[in-house]
PDB file of N, CA and C in Angstrom:
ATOM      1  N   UNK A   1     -23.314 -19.314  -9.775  1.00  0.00           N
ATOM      2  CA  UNK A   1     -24.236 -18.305  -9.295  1.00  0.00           C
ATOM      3  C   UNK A   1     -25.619 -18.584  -9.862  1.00  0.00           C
ATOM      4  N   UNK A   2     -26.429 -18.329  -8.898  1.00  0.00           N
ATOM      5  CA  UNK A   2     -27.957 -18.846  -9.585  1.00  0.00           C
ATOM      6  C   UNK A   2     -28.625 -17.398  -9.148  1.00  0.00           C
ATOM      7  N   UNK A   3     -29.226 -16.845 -10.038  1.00  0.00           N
ATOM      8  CA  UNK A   3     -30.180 -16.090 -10.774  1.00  0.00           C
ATOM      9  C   UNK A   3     -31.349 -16.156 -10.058  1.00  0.00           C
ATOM     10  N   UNK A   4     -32.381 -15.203  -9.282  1.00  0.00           N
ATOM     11  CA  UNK A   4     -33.271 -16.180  -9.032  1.00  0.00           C
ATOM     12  C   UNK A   4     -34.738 -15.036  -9.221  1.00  0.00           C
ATOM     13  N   UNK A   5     -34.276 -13.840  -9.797  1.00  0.00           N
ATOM     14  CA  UNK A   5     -34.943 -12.573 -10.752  1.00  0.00           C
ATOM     15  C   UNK A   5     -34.704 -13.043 -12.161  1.00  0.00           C
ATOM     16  N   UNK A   6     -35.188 -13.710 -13.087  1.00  0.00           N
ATOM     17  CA  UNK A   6     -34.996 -13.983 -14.317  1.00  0.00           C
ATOM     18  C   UNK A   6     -34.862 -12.998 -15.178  1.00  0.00           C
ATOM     19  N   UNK A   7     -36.120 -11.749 -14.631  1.00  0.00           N
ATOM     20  CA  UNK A   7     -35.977 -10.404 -15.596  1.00  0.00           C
ATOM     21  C   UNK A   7     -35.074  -9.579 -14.791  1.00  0.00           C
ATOM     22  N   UNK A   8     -34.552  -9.768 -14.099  1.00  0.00           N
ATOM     23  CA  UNK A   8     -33.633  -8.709 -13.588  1.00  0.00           C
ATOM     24  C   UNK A   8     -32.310  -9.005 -14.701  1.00  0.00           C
ATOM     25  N   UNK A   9     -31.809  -9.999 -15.141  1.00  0.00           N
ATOM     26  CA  UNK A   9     -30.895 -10.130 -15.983  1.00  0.00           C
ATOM     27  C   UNK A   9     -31.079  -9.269 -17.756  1.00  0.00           C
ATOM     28  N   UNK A  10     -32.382  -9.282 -18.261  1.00  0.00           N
ATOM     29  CA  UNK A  10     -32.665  -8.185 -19.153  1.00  0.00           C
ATOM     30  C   UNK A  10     -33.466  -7.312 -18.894  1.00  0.00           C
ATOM     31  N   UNK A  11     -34.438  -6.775 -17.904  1.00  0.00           N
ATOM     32  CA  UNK A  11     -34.657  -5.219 -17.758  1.00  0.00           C
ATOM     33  C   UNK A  11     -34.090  -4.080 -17.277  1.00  0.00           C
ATOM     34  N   UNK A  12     -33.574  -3.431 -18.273  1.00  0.00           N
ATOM     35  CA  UNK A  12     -32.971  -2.244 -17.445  1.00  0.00           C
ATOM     36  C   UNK A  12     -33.748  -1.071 -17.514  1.00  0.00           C
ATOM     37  N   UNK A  13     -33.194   0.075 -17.462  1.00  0.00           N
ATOM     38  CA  UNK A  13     -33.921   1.753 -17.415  1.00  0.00           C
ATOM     39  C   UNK A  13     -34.510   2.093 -19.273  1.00  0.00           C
ATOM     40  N   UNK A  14     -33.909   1.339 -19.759  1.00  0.00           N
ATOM     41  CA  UNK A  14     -34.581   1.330 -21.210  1.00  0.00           C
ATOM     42  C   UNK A  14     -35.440   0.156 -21.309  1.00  0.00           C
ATOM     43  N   UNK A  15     -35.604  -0.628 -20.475  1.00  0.00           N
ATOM     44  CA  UNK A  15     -36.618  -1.676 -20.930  1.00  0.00           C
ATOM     45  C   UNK A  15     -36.090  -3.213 -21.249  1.00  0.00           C
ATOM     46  N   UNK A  16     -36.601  -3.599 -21.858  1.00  0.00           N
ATOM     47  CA  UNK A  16     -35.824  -5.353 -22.383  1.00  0.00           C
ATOM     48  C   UNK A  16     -34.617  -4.959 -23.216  1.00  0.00           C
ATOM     49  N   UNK A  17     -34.430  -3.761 -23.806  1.00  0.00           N
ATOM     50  CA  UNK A  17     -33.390  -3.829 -24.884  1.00  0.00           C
ATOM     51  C   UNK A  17     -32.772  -3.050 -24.123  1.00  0.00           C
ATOM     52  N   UNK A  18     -31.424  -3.408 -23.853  1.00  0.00           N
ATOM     53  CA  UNK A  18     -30.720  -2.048 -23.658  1.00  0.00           C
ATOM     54  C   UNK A  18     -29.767  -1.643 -24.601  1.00  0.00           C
ATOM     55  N   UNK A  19     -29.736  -2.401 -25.925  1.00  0.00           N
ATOM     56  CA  UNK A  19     -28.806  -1.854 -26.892  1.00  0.00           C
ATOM     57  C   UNK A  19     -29.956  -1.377 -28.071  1.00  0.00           C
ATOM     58  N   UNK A  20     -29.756  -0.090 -28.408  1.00  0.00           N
ATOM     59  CA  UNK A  20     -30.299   0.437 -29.438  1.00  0.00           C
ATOM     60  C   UNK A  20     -30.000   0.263 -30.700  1.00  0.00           C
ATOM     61  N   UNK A  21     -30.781  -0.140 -31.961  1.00  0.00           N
ATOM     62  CA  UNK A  21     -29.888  -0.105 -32.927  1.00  0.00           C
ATOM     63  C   UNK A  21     -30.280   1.364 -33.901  1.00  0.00           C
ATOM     64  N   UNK A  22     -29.336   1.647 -34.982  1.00  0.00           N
ATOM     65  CA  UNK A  22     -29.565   2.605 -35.986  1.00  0.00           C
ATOM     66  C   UNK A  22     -29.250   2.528 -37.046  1.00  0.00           C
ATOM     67  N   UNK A  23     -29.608   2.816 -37.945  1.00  0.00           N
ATOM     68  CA  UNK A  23     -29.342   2.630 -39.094  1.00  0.00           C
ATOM     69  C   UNK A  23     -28.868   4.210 -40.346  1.00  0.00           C
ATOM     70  N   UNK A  24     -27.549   4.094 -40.575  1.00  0.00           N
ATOM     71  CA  UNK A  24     -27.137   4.981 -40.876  1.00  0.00           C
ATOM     72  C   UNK A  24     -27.155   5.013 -42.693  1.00  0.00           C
ATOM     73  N   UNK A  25     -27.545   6.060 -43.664  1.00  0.00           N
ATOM     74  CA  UNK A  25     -27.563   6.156 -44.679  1.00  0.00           C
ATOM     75  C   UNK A  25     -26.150   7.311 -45.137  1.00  0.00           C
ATOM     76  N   UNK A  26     -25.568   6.734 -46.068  1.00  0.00           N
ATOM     77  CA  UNK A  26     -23.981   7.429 -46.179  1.00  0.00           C
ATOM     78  C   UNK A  26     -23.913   8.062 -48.194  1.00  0.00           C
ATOM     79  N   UNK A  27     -23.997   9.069 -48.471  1.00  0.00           N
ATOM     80  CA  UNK A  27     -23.899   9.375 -49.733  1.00  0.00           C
ATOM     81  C   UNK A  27     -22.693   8.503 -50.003  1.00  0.00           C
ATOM     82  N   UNK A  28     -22.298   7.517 -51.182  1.00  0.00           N
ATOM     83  CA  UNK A  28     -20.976   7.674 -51.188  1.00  0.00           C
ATOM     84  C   UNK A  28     -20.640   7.661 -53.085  1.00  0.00           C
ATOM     85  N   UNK A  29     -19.327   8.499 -52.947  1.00  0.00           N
ATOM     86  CA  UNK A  29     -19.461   8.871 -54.552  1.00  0.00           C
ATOM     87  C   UNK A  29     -18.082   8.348 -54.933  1.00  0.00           C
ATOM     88  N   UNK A  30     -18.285   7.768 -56.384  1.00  0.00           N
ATOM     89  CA  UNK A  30     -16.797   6.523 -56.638  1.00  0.00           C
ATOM     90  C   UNK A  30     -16.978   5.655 -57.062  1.00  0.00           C
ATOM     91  N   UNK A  31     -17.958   4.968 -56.306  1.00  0.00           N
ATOM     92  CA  UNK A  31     -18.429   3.457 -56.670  1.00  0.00           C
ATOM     93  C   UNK A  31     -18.863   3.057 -58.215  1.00  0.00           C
ATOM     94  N   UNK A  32     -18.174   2.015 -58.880  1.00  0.00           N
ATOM     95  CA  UNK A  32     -18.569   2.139 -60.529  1.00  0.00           C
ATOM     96  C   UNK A  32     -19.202   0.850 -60.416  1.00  0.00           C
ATOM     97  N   UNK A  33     -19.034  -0.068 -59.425  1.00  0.00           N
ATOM     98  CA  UNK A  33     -19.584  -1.402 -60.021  1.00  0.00           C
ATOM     99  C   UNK A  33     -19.843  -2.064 -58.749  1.00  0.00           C
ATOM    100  N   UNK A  34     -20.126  -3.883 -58.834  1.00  0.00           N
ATOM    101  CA  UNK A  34     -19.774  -4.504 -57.565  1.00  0.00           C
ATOM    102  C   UNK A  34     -18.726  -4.154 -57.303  1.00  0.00           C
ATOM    103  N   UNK A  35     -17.976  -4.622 -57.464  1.00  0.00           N
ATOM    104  CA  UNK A  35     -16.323  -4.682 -56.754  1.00  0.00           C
ATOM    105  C   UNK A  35     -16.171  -3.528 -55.865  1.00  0.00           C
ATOM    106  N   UNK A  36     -16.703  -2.285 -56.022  1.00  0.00           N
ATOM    107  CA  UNK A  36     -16.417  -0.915 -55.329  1.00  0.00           C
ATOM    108  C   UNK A  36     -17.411  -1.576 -54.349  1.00  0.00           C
ATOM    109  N   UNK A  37     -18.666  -2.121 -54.532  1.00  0.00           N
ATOM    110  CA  UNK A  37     -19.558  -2.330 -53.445  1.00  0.00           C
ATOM    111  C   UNK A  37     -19.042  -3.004 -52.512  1.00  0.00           C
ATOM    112  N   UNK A  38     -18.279  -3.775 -52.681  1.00  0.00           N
ATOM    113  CA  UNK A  38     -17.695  -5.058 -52.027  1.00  0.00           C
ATOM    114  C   UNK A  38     -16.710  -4.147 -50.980  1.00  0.00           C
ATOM    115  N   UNK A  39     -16.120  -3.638 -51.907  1.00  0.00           N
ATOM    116  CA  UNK A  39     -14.958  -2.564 -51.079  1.00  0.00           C
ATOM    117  C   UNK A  39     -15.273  -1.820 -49.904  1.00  0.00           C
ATOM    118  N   UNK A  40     -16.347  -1.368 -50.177  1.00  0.00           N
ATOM    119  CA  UNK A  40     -17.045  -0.050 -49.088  1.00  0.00           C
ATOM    120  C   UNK A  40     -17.732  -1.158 -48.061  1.00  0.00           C
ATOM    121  N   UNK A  41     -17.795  -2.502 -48.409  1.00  0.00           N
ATOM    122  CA  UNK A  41     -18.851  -3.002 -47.500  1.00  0.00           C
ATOM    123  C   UNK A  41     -17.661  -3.731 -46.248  1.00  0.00           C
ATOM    124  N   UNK A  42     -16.930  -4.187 -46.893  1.00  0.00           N
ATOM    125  CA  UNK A  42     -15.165  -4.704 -46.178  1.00  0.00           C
ATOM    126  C   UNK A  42     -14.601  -3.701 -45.578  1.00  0.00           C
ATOM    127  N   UNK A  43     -14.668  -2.411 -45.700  1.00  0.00           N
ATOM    128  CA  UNK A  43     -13.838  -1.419 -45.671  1.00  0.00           C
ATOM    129  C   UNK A  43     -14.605  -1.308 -43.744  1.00  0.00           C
ATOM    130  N   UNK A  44     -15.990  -1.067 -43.817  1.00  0.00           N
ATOM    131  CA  UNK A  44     -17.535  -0.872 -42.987  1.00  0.00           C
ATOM    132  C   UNK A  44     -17.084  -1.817 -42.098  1.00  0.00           C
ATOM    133  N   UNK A  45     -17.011  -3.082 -42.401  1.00  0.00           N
ATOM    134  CA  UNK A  45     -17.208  -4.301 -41.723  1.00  0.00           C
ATOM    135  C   UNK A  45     -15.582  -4.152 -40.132  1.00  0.00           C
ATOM    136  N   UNK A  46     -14.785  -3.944 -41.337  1.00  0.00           N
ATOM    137  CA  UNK A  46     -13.243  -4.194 -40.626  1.00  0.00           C
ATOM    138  C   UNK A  46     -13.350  -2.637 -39.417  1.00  0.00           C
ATOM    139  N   UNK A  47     -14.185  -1.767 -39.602  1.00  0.00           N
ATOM    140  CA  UNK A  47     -13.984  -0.498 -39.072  1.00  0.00           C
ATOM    141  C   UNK A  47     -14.813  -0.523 -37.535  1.00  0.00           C
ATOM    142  N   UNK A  48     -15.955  -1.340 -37.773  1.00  0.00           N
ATOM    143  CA  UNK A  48     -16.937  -0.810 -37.143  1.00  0.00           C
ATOM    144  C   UNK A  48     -17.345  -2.503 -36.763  1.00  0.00           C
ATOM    145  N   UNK A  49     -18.086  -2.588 -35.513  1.00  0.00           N
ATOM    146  CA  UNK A  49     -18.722  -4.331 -35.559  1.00  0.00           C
ATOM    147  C   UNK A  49     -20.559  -3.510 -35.722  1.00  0.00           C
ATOM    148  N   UNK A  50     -20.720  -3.997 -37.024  1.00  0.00           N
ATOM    149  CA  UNK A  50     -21.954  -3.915 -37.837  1.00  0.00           C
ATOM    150  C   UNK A  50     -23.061  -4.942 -37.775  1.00  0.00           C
ATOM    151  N   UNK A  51     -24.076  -5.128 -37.911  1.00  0.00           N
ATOM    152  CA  UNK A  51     -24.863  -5.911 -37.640  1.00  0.00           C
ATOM    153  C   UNK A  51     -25.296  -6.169 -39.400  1.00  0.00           C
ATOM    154  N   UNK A  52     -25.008  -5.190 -40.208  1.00  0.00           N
ATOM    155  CA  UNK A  52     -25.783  -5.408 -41.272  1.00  0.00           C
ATOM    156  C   UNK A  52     -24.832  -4.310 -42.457  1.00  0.00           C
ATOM    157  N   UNK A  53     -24.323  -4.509 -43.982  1.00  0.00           N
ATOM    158  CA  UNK A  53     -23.623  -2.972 -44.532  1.00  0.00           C
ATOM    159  C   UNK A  53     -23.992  -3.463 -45.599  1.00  0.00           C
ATOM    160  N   UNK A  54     -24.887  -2.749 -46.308  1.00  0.00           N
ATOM    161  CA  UNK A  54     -25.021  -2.875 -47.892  1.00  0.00           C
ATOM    162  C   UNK A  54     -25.063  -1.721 -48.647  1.00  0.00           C
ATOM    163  N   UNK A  55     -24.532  -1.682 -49.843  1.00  0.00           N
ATOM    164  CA  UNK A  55     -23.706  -0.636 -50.798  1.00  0.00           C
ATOM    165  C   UNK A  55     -24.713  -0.592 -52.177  1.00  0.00           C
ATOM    166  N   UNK A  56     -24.871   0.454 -52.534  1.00  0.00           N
ATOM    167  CA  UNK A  56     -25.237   0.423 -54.052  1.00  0.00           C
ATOM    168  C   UNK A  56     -24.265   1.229 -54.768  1.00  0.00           C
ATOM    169  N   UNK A  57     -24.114   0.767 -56.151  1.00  0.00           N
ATOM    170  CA  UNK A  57     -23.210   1.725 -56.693  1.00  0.00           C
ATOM    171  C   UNK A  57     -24.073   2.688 -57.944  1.00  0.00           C
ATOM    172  N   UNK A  58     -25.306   1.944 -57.844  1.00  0.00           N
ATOM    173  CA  UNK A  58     -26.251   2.171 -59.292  1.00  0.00           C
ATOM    174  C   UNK A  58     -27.354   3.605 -57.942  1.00  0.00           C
ATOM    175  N   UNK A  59     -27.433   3.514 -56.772  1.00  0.00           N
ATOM    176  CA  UNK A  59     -28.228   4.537 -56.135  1.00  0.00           C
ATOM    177  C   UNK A  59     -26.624   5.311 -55.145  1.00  0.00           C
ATOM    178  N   UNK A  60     -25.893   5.429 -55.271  1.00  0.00           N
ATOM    179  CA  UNK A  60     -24.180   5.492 -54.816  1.00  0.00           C
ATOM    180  C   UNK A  60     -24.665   5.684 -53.469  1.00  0.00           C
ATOM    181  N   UNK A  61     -24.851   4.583 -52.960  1.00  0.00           N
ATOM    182  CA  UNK A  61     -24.878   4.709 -51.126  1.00  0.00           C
ATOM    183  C   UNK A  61     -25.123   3.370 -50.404  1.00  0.00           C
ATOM    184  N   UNK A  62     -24.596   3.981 -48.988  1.00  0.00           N
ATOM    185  CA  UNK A  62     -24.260   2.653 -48.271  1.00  0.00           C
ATOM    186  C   UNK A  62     -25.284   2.718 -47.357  1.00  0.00           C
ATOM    187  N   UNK A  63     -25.917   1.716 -46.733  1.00  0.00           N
ATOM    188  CA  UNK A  63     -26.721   1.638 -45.337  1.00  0.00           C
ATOM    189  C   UNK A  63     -26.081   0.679 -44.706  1.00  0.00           C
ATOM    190  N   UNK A  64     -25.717   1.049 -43.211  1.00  0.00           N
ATOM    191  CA  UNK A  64     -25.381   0.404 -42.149  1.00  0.00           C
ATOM    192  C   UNK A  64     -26.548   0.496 -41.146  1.00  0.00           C
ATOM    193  N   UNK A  65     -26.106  -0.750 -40.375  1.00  0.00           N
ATOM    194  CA  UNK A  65     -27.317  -1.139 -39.337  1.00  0.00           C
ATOM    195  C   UNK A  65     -26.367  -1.714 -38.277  1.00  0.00           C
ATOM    196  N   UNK A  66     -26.246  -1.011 -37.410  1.00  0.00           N
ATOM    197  CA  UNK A  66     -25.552  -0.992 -36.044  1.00  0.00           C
ATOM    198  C   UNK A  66     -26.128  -0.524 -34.743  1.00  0.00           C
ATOM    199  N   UNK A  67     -25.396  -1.081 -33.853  1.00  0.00           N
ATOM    200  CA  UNK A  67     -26.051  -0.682 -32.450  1.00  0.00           C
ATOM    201  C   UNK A  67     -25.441   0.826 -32.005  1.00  0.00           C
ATOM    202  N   UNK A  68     -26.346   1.531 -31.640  1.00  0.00           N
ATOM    203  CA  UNK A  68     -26.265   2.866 -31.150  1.00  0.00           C
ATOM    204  C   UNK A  68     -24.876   3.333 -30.719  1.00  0.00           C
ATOM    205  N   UNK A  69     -23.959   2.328 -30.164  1.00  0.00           N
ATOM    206  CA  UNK A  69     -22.637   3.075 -29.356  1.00  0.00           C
ATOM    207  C   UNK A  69     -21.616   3.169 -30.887  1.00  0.00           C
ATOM    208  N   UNK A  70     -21.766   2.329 -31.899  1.00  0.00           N
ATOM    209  CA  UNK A  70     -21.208   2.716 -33.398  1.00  0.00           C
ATOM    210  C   UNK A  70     -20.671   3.871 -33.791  1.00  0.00           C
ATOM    211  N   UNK A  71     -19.289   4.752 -33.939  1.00  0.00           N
ATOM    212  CA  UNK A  71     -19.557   5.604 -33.938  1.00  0.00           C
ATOM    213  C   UNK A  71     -19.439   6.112 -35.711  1.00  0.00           C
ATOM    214  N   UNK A  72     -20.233   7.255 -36.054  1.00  0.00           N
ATOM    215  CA  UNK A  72     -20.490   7.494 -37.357  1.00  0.00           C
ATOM    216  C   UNK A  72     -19.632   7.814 -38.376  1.00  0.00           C
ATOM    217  N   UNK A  73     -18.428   8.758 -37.851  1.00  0.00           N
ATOM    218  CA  UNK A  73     -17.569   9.251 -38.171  1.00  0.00           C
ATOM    219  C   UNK A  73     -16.479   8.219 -38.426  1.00  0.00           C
ATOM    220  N   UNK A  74     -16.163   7.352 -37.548  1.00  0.00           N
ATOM    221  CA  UNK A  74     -15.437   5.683 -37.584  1.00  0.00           C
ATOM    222  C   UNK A  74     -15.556   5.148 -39.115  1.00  0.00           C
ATOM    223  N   UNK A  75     -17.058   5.185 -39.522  1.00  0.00           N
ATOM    224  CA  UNK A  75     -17.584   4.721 -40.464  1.00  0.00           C
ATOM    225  C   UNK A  75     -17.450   5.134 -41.925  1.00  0.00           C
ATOM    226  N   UNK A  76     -17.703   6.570 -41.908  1.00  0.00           N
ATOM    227  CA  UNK A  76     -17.372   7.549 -42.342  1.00  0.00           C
ATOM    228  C   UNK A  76     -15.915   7.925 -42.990  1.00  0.00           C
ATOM    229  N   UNK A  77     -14.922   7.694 -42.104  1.00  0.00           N
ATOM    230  CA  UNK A  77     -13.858   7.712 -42.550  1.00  0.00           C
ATOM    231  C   UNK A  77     -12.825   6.415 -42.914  1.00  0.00           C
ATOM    232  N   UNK A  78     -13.362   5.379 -42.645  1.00  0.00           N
ATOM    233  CA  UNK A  78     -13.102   3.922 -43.251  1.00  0.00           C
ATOM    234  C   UNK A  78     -13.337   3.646 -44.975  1.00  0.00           C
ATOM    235  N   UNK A  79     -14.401   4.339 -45.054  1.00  0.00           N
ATOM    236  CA  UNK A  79     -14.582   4.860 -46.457  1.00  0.00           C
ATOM    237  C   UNK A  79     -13.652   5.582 -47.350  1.00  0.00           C
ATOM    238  N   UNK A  80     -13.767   6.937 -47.120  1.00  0.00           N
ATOM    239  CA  UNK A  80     -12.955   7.600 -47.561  1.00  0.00           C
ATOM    240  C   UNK A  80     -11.534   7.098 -47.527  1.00  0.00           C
ATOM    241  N   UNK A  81     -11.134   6.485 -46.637  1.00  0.00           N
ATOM    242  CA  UNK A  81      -9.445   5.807 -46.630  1.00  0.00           C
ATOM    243  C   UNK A  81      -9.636   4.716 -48.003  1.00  0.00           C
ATOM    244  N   UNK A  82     -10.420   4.609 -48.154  1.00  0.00           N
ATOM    245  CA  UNK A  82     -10.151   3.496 -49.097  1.00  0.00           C
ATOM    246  C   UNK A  82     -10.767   4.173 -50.968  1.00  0.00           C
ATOM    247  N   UNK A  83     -10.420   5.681 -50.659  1.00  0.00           N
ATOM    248  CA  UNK A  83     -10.627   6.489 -51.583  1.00  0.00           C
ATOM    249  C   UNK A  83     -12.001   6.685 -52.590  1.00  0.00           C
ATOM    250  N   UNK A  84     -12.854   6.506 -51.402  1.00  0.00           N
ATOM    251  CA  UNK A  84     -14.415   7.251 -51.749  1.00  0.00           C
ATOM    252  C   UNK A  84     -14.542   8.074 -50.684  1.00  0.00           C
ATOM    253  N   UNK A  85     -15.192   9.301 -51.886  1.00  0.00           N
ATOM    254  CA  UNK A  85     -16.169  10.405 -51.014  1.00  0.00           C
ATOM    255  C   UNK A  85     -17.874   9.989 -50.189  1.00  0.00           C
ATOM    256  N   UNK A  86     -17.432  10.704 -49.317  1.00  0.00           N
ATOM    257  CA  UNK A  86     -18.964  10.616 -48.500  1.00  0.00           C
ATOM    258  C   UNK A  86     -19.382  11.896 -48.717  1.00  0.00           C
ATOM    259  N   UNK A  87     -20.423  11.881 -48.853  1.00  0.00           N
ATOM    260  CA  UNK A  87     -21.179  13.024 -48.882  1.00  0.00           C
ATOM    261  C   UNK A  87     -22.625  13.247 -47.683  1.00  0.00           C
ATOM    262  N   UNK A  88     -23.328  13.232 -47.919  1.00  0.00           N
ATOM    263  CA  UNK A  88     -24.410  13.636 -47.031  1.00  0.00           C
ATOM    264  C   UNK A  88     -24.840  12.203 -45.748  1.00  0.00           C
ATOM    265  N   UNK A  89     -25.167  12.276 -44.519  1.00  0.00           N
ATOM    266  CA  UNK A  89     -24.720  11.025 -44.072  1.00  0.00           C
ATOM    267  C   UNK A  89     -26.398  11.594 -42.854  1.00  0.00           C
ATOM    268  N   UNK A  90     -27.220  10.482 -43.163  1.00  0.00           N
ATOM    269  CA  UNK A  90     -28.623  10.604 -42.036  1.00  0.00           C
ATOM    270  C   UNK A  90     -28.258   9.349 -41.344  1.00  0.00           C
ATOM    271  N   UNK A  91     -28.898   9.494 -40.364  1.00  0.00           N
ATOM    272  CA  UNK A  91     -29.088   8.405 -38.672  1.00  0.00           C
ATOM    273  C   UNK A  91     -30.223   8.676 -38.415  1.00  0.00           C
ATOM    274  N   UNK A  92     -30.542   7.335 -38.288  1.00  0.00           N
ATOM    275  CA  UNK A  92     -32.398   7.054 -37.572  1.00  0.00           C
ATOM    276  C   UNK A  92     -32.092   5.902 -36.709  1.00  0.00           C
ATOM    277  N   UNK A  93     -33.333   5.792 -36.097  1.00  0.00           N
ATOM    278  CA  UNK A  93     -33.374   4.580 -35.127  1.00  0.00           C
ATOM    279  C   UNK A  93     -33.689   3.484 -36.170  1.00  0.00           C
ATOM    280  N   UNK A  94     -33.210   2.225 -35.945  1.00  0.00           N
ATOM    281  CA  UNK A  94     -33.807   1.278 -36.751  1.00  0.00           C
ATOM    282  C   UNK A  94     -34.882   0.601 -36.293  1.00  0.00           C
ATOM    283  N   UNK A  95     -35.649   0.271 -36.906  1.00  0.00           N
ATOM    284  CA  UNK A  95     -36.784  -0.543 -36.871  1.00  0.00           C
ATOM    285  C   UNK A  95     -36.723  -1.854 -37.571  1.00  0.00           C
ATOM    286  N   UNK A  96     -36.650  -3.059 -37.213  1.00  0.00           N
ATOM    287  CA  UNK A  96     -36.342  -4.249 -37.600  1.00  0.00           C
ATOM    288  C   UNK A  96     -37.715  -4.298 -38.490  1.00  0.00           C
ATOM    289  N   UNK A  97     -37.815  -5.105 -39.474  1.00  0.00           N
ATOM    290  CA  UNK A  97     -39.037  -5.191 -40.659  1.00  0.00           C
ATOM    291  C   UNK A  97     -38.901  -6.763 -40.873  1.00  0.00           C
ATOM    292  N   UNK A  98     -40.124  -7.741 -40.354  1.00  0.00           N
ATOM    293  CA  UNK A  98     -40.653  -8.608 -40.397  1.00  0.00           C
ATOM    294  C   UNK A  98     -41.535  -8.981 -40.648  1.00  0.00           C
ATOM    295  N   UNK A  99     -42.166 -10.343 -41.305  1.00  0.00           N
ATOM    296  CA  UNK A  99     -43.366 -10.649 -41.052  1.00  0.00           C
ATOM    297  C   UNK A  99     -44.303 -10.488 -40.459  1.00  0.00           C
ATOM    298  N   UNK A 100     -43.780 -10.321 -38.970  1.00  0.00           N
ATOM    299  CA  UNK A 100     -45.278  -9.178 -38.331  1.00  0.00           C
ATOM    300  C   UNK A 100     -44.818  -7.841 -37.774  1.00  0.00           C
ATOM    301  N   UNK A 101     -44.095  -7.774 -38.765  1.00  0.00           N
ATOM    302  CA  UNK A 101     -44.198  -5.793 -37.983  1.00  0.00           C
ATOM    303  C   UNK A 101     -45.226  -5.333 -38.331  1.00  0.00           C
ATOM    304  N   UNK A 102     -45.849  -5.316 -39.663  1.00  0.00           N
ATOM    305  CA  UNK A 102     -47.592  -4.825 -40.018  1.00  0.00           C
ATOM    306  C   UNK A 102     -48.315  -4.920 -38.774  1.00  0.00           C
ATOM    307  N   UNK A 103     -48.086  -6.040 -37.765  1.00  0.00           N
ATOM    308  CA  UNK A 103     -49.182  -5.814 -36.369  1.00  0.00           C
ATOM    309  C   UNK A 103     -48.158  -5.026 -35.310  1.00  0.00           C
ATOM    310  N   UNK A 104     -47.280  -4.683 -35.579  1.00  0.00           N
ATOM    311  CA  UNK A 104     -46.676  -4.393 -34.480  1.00  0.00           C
ATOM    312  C   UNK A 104     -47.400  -3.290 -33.492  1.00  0.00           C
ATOM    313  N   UNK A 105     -47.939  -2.478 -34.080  1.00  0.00           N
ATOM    314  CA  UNK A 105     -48.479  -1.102 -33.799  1.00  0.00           C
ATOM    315  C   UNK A 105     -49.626  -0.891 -34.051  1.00  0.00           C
ATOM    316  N   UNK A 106     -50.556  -2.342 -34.283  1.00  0.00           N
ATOM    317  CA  UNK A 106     -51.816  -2.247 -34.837  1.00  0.00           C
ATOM    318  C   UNK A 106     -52.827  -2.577 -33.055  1.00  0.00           C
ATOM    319  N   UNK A 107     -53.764  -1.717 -32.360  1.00  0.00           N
ATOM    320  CA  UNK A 107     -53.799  -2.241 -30.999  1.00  0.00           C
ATOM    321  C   UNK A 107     -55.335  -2.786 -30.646  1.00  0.00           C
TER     322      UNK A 107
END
């Protein structure tokens, strides 16, 4: 099959992207060291297809960076099965941070 709209293959009703990403911040309480970090980040990974999961145990929280259809609660409770508390849990849109995002918005 030959294509012969090049942008018809990525513009849709949202634009060039049609997958959103977000980035979710997760209280999580338990964690004493790496190894717990490691845990919560395996635990994230196997639950959910993540783009990005990093853990602190010294600020006790996780950030995930996933595409919008992710669901939170999935995430959420992948955790806790592996016997940490979640506590307070925010979602934002993500904003990718690069070398030129400083111009991104500069016009």
């Amino acid at each position: 099959m030959v294509v012969q709209d090049f942008n018809a293959c990525f513009v849709g009703e949202k634009g060039f992207s049609e997958v959103y990403m977000k980035e979710i911040t997760l209280k999580v309480e338990g964690m004493q060291c790496g190894m717990c970090e490691s845990h919560v980040n395996d635990a994230v990974r196997k639950a959910a297809n993540v783009k990005k999961v990093t853990s602190s145990h010294a600020e006790g929280k996780t950030v995930v960076v996933c595409d919008d259809k992710v669901d939170v609660e999935t995430i959420k409770n992948a955790i806790q099965k592996d016997g940490y508390r979640v506590g307070e849990v925010s979602v934002k849109p993500y904003e990718k941070r690069g070398l030129f995002s400083f111009f991104k918005n500069k016009g």
